[in-house]
Tab-separated table of C-alpha atoms and ligand atoms in Angstrom:
chain	number	residue	atom	x	y	z
A	1	UNK	CA	-13.582	-7.452	-62.290
A	2	UNK	CA	-12.107	-4.809	-64.698
A	3	UNK	CA	-14.542	-3.703	-67.799
A	4	UNK	CA	-13.214	-2.404	-71.179
A	5	UNK	CA	-15.010	-1.504	-74.280
A	6	UNK	CA	-12.905	-1.781	-77.412
A	7	UNK	CA	-14.087	-0.546	-81.107
A	8	UNK	CA	-13.075	-2.365	-84.338
A	9	UNK	CA	-12.603	-5.600	-82.320
A	10	UNK	CA	-13.301	-8.588	-85.215
A	11	UNK	CA	-9.615	-7.552	-86.553
A	12	UNK	CA	-6.463	-6.380	-86.364
A	13	UNK	CA	-5.256	-4.603	-83.039
A	14	UNK	CA	-8.646	-4.191	-81.793
A	15	UNK	CA	-9.266	-8.332	-81.699
A	16	UNK	CA	-5.821	-9.007	-80.088
A	17	UNK	CA	-6.761	-6.024	-77.329
A	18	UNK	CA	-9.636	-8.126	-76.796
A	19	UNK	CA	-7.807	-11.692	-76.503
A	20	UNK	CA	-5.193	-10.293	-74.218
A	21	UNK	CA	-7.916	-8.351	-72.133
A	22	UNK	CA	-9.405	-11.392	-71.973
A	23	UNK	CA	-7.107	-13.924	-70.978
A	24	UNK	CA	-5.957	-10.792	-68.241
A	25	UNK	CA	-9.293	-11.660	-66.572
A	26	UNK	CA	-11.221	-8.446	-67.753
A	27	UNK	CA	-14.975	-8.375	-68.841
A	28	UNK	CA	-15.092	-7.203	-72.747
A	29	UNK	CA	-17.403	-5.295	-74.556
A	30	UNK	CA	-16.400	-5.777	-77.974
A	31	UNK	CA	-17.529	-3.658	-81.024
A	32	UNK	CA	-18.131	-4.097	-84.443
A	33	UNK	CA	-19.970	-3.677	-87.701
A	34	UNK	CA	-21.105	-6.952	-88.354
A	35	UNK	CA	-21.050	-9.078	-84.843
A	36	UNK	CA	-22.543	-12.065	-86.801
A	37	UNK	CA	-19.544	-12.250	-89.254
A	38	UNK	CA	-16.684	-11.701	-86.810
A	39	UNK	CA	-15.663	-15.333	-85.873
A	40	UNK	CA	-12.635	-15.152	-84.201
A	41	UNK	CA	-14.781	-13.091	-81.699
A	42	UNK	CA	-17.891	-15.658	-80.950
A	43	UNK	CA	-14.854	-18.423	-80.609
A	44	UNK	CA	-14.043	-15.726	-77.405
A	45	UNK	CA	-17.192	-15.985	-75.983
A	46	UNK	CA	-16.987	-19.573	-75.599
A	47	UNK	CA	-14.565	-19.472	-73.193
A	48	UNK	CA	-14.510	-15.395	-71.533
A	49	UNK	CA	-16.386	-13.011	-70.613
A	50	UNK	CA	-17.198	-11.215	-73.585
A	51	UNK	CA	-20.378	-9.253	-74.823
A	52	UNK	CA	-20.263	-8.342	-78.630
A	53	UNK	CA	-22.182	-5.401	-79.733
A	54	UNK	CA	-22.874	-3.880	-83.541
A	55	UNK	CA	-21.290	-1.046	-84.064
A	56	UNK	CA	-20.661	1.072	-87.479
A	57	UNK	CA	-19.158	4.446	-86.429
A	58	UNK	CA	-20.414	5.981	-88.938
A	59	UNK	CA	-23.821	6.065	-87.640
A	60	UNK	CA	-24.626	8.456	-84.861
A	61	UNK	CA	-27.504	6.578	-83.964
A	62	UNK	CA	-25.814	3.323	-83.642
A	63	UNK	CA	-22.908	4.884	-80.934
A	64	UNK	CA	-26.733	6.134	-79.237
A	65	UNK	CA	-28.156	3.007	-79.040
A	66	UNK	CA	-24.621	0.986	-77.711
A	67	UNK	CA	-24.684	3.591	-75.001
A	68	UNK	CA	-28.269	3.037	-74.070
A	69	UNK	CA	-27.595	-0.651	-73.937
A	70	UNK	CA	-24.744	0.075	-71.473
A	71	UNK	CA	-26.723	2.566	-69.409
A	72	UNK	CA	-25.695	2.627	-65.810
A	73	UNK	CA	-22.934	0.147	-66.516
A	74	UNK	CA	-19.368	1.104	-65.048
A	75	UNK	CA	-16.753	0.917	-67.348
A	76	UNK	CA	-12.723	1.558	-66.579
A	77	UNK	CA	-11.285	1.734	-69.638
A	78	UNK	CA	-12.489	2.942	-73.047
A	79	UNK	CA	-10.260	1.833	-76.108
A	80	UNK	CA	-11.073	3.938	-79.103
A	81	UNK	CA	-9.778	1.598	-81.450
A	82	UNK	CA	-11.232	1.593	-84.720
A	83	UNK	CA	-9.914	3.377	-87.919
A	84	UNK	CA	-9.706	3.627	-91.807
A	85	UNK	CA	-6.673	4.516	-93.817
A	86	UNK	CA	-8.694	6.928	-96.244
A	87	UNK	CA	-8.005	4.789	-99.172
A	88	UNK	CA	-5.190	5.719	-101.561
A	89	UNK	CA	-3.828	6.767	-103.565
A	90	UNK	CA	-3.077	9.897	-101.326
A	91	UNK	CA	-1.643	12.830	-103.226
A	92	UNK	CA	-3.264	15.787	-103.597
A	93	UNK	CA	-4.195	15.347	-106.972
A	94	UNK	CA	-6.304	12.230	-106.104
A	95	UNK	CA	-7.838	12.678	-102.390
A	96	UNK	CA	-11.569	12.270	-103.230
A	97	UNK	CA	-13.850	14.913	-100.969
A	98	UNK	CA	-16.296	12.404	-100.154
A	99	UNK	CA	-13.539	9.586	-98.753
A	100	UNK	CA	-11.949	12.470	-97.070
A	101	UNK	CA	-14.692	13.322	-95.085
A	102	UNK	CA	-16.094	9.755	-94.485
A	103	UNK	CA	-12.312	8.978	-93.141
A	104	UNK	CA	-12.591	12.666	-90.739
A	105	UNK	CA	-16.129	10.744	-89.360
A	106	UNK	CA	-14.632	7.686	-88.098
A	107	UNK	CA	-11.394	8.239	-87.704
A	108	UNK	CA	-11.728	11.950	-85.504
A	109	UNK	CA	-15.650	12.810	-84.996
A	110	UNK	CA	-16.891	8.968	-83.894
A	111	UNK	CA	-14.379	8.587	-81.352
A	112	UNK	CA	-15.097	12.014	-79.431
A	113	UNK	CA	-18.690	11.338	-79.673
A	114	UNK	CA	-18.616	7.809	-78.363
A	115	UNK	CA	-16.395	9.097	-75.896
A	116	UNK	CA	-19.421	11.609	-74.594
A	117	UNK	CA	-21.997	8.864	-74.413
A	118	UNK	CA	-20.492	6.607	-72.797
A	119	UNK	CA	-19.000	9.417	-70.351
A	120	UNK	CA	-21.759	8.976	-67.767
A	121	UNK	CA	-20.229	4.911	-67.825
A	122	UNK	CA	-16.568	5.420	-67.171
A	123	UNK	CA	-17.464	8.488	-64.314
A	124	UNK	CA	-18.506	5.669	-62.568
A	125	UNK	CA	-15.578	3.993	-61.899
A	126	UNK	CA	-12.649	5.044	-59.769
A	127	UNK	CA	-9.397	5.400	-61.844
A	128	UNK	CA	-11.028	5.251	-65.308
A	129	UNK	CA	-9.075	5.810	-68.357
A	130	UNK	CA	-9.501	6.352	-72.187
A	131	UNK	CA	-7.050	5.571	-74.299
A	132	UNK	CA	-7.092	6.096	-78.722
A	133	UNK	CA	-5.524	4.513	-81.457
A	134	UNK	CA	-3.919	7.228	-83.380
A	135	UNK	CA	-0.486	7.399	-85.529
A	136	UNK	CA	2.785	9.027	-85.678
A	137	UNK	CA	1.663	10.423	-89.029
A	138	UNK	CA	-0.556	12.950	-87.459
A	139	UNK	CA	1.923	14.118	-85.862
A	140	UNK	CA	3.262	17.622	-87.379
A	141	UNK	CA	6.693	17.373	-85.825
A	142	UNK	CA	7.201	13.655	-87.927
A	143	UNK	CA	6.271	14.167	-90.697
A	144	UNK	CA	9.067	14.295	-92.924
A	145	UNK	CA	7.482	12.532	-96.096
A	146	UNK	CA	4.932	14.256	-96.931
A	147	UNK	CA	1.559	12.608	-98.725
A	148	UNK	CA	-0.946	10.402	-96.939
A	149	UNK	CA	-3.342	13.872	-96.327
A	150	UNK	CA	-6.711	12.170	-95.446
A	151	UNK	CA	-5.316	9.579	-93.347
A	152	UNK	CA	-2.414	12.235	-91.830
A	153	UNK	CA	-5.016	15.368	-91.405
A	154	UNK	CA	-7.857	12.963	-89.880
A	155	UNK	CA	-5.381	11.762	-87.122
A	156	UNK	CA	-4.203	15.317	-86.508
A	157	UNK	CA	-7.790	15.908	-86.107
A	158	UNK	CA	-7.978	13.119	-83.723
A	159	UNK	CA	-4.783	14.004	-81.534
A	160	UNK	CA	-6.069	17.997	-81.141
A	161	UNK	CA	-9.297	16.481	-79.756
A	162	UNK	CA	-7.333	13.773	-77.701
A	163	UNK	CA	-5.781	16.501	-76.332
A	164	UNK	CA	-8.934	18.711	-75.554
A	165	UNK	CA	-10.320	15.777	-73.660
A	166	UNK	CA	-7.092	15.409	-71.417
A	167	UNK	CA	-7.886	18.809	-69.787
A	168	UNK	CA	-10.996	18.448	-69.573
A	169	UNK	CA	-11.703	15.180	-67.963
A	170	UNK	CA	-9.134	16.311	-65.395
A	171	UNK	CA	-11.946	16.975	-62.937
A	172	UNK	CA	-13.473	14.101	-63.297
A	173	UNK	CA	-10.009	12.656	-62.810
A	174	UNK	CA	-10.327	10.406	-66.160
A	175	UNK	CA	-6.717	9.942	-67.602
A	176	UNK	CA	-6.629	10.337	-71.661
A	177	UNK	CA	-3.813	9.268	-73.724
A	178	UNK	CA	-3.235	9.289	-77.481
A	179	UNK	CA	-1.043	5.668	-78.886
A	180	UNK	CA	0.690	4.753	-81.566
A	181	UNK	CA	1.045	1.409	-82.080
A	182	UNK	CA	3.985	0.931	-83.926
A	183	UNK	CA	4.083	-0.283	-87.457
A	184	UNK	CA	1.634	-3.126	-87.001
A	185	UNK	CA	1.032	-6.101	-89.403
A	186	UNK	CA	-2.893	-6.036	-90.045
A	187	UNK	CA	-4.618	-5.738	-92.933
A	188	UNK	CA	-3.724	-1.568	-92.246
A	189	UNK	CA	-0.519	-2.209	-92.089
A	190	UNK	CA	0.303	-4.744	-94.463
A	191	UNK	CA	2.557	-7.814	-94.759
A	192	UNK	CA	6.123	-4.947	-94.224
A	193	UNK	CA	5.373	-4.061	-90.727
A	194	UNK	CA	7.649	-4.100	-87.822
A	195	UNK	CA	6.449	-6.258	-85.532
A	196	UNK	CA	3.248	-8.470	-85.547
A	197	UNK	CA	-0.274	-7.294	-83.287
A	198	UNK	CA	0.720	-9.831	-79.953
A	199	UNK	CA	3.784	-7.567	-79.838
A	200	UNK	CA	2.133	-4.259	-80.230
A	201	UNK	CA	-0.809	-4.718	-77.690
A	202	UNK	CA	1.370	-6.415	-74.914
A	203	UNK	CA	3.611	-2.884	-75.126
A	204	UNK	CA	0.393	-0.643	-75.085
A	205	UNK	CA	-1.392	-2.940	-72.541
A	206	UNK	CA	1.739	-1.327	-70.122
A	207	UNK	CA	1.321	1.695	-71.598
A	208	UNK	CA	-2.185	1.692	-70.577
A	209	UNK	CA	-1.560	0.271	-66.970
A	210	UNK	CA	0.745	3.075	-65.952
A	211	UNK	CA	-1.534	5.273	-67.391
A	212	UNK	CA	-3.124	8.091	-64.544
A	213	UNK	CA	-3.508	11.408	-63.536
A	214	UNK	CA	0.218	12.111	-63.537
A	215	UNK	CA	0.789	11.572	-67.248
A	216	UNK	CA	-2.545	12.372	-68.608
A	217	UNK	CA	-2.563	14.171	-72.219
A	218	UNK	CA	0.868	12.271	-73.269
A	219	UNK	CA	1.253	10.821	-76.668
A	220	UNK	CA	3.554	7.486	-76.558
A	221	UNK	CA	4.492	5.148	-78.364
A	222	UNK	CA	3.493	1.329	-77.526
A	223	UNK	CA	7.107	0.914	-75.734
A	224	UNK	CA	6.331	4.143	-73.656
A	225	UNK	CA	8.540	6.469	-76.682
A	226	UNK	CA	7.066	10.080	-76.217
A	227	UNK	CA	5.728	11.301	-79.951
A	228	UNK	CA	6.135	15.036	-80.488
A	229	UNK	CA	2.917	15.968	-81.353
B	1	LIG	P1	-7.464	-3.079	-89.294
B	1	LIG	O1	-6.991	-4.460	-89.135
B	1	LIG	O2	-7.679	-2.313	-90.924
B	1	LIG	O3	-8.514	-2.941	-88.505
B	1	LIG	C1	-9.525	-1.781	-88.787
B	1	LIG	C2	-10.441	-1.971	-87.546
B	1	LIG	O4	-11.678	-0.733	-87.493
B	1	LIG	C3	-11.616	-3.109	-88.222
B	1	LIG	O5	-11.967	-4.466	-87.152
B	1	LIG	C4	-12.726	-2.490	-89.353
B	1	LIG	O6	-14.030	-3.040	-89.021
B	1	LIG	C5	-13.023	-1.181	-87.938
B	1	LIG	N1	-13.585	-0.415	-88.544
B	1	LIG	C6	-13.099	0.702	-89.382
B	1	LIG	N2	-14.513	1.354	-89.993
B	1	LIG	C7	-15.342	1.134	-89.150
B	1	LIG	C8	-16.351	1.886	-89.287
B	1	LIG	N3	-17.183	3.088	-89.894
B	1	LIG	N4	-17.358	1.447	-87.947
B	1	LIG	C9	-16.623	0.924	-87.018
B	1	LIG	N5	-15.532	-0.068	-87.019
B	1	LIG	C10	-15.173	0.271	-88.421
B	1	LIG	O7	-6.812	-1.915	-88.397
B	1	LIG	P2	-5.345	-1.797	-87.477
B	1	LIG	O8	-4.266	-2.323	-88.163
B	1	LIG	O9	-5.810	-3.111	-86.763
B	1	LIG	O10	-5.698	-0.456	-86.699
B	1	LIG	C11	-6.273	-0.051	-85.569
B	1	LIG	C12	-5.892	0.942	-85.290
B	1	LIG	O11	-4.888	1.416	-85.409
B	1	LIG	C13	-6.647	2.336	-86.219
B	1	LIG	O12	-7.178	3.254	-85.608
B	1	LIG	C14	-5.373	2.768	-87.232
B	1	LIG	O13	-5.397	3.436	-87.765
B	1	LIG	C15	-4.278	2.580	-85.701
B	1	LIG	N6	-3.182	2.560	-86.542
B	1	LIG	C16	-2.890	1.224	-86.850
B	1	LIG	C17	-1.011	1.126	-87.247
B	1	LIG	C18	-0.981	-0.183	-88.424
B	1	LIG	O14	0.648	-0.283	-88.529
B	1	LIG	N7	-1.359	-1.012	-88.460
B	1	LIG	C19	-0.200	2.081	-87.606
B	1	LIG	C20	-0.332	3.291	-86.365
B	1	LIG	C21	-2.022	3.366	-86.270
B	1	LIG	P3	-14.618	-3.513	-90.201
B	1	LIG	O15	-13.888	-5.324	-90.473
B	1	LIG	O16	-15.600	-3.817	-90.183
B	1	LIG	O17	-13.668	-2.933	-91.103
C-alpha cells in the first residue's frame, strides 16, 4: 500500500486529493489545522486507511512535531497543497506588510520546511515524489494583468524553491513538480472557477503518476500542459 501525505486536507483541492487517493487504495496521511472540525475527513476514516494530523503551517514547531510522529515511516508522495490567497485588495497601495509576510510564510517557506522535515521518510521509498500546488499566477511569463502582488510574489517564491529542490534531490531519485490545478471552484477559486475539484484532481493524479526523474522540475497544469516560469 502506497502512502501519501497531504496538507490542507480538510477542504477544497486537498480534500479531493484525499478522497481520490483513498479510493485508489492508498494510505493517506491528512494534515489540517483543526482535525476536530474536519467532518468530511472524519467521515472518510470509517471506510479507509486515513490518519489525520493537526498541522498549522505557520507554526514551524508543529511541522517538526508531525515529522517526529512519522519518524521511520516511508512516504511515497508528499503533496504540498495548503495555501492562502493573502486577502484582498492586492493593489500595491493596499498590501499590508504583516499579511504579505504571513502569506509568504504559508505559501512558500512552510512547504519548503515541511519538505525538509519529511525528506527522511521520502528517502525510505524508491521513486518517491514531491509535488506543490502553485499557480500560473506565480509565473513571470504568464503575468499579463499585473496586480495580486501578495499572491503572485508568494507563488513565485514557491516556484523558485521547487526548481532548486528538483535539482538538489536528483541524487536522491526524488522527482519534484510544480502543479497548477486550473481555475477551480473552491473557497479560494470562487464560484466562477472553470472546473470542479473532481476534474482538477483527476487530471493532477495522472500528472503525478507520470512524474519521474525524466521530467522532474516541470511546471504543468492539470491537463499536462507546460507552463512557462
Ligand atoms: P481553499 O479551498 O481555500 O483551501 C485552502 C486549504 O489550505 C485549506 O485546507 C486551509 O485550511 C489550508 N490552509 C490555509 N492556511 C493554512 C495554514 N496556515 N496551515 C495549514 N493549512 C492551511 O483553496 P484551494 O482552492 O483548495 O487551493 C489549494 C491550493 O491550490 C493552494 O495552494 C492554492 O494556492 C492552489 N491554487 C488554487 C487555485 C483555484 O482556482 N482554486 C488556482 C491555482 C492554485 P483551513 O480550512 O484551516 O483554512
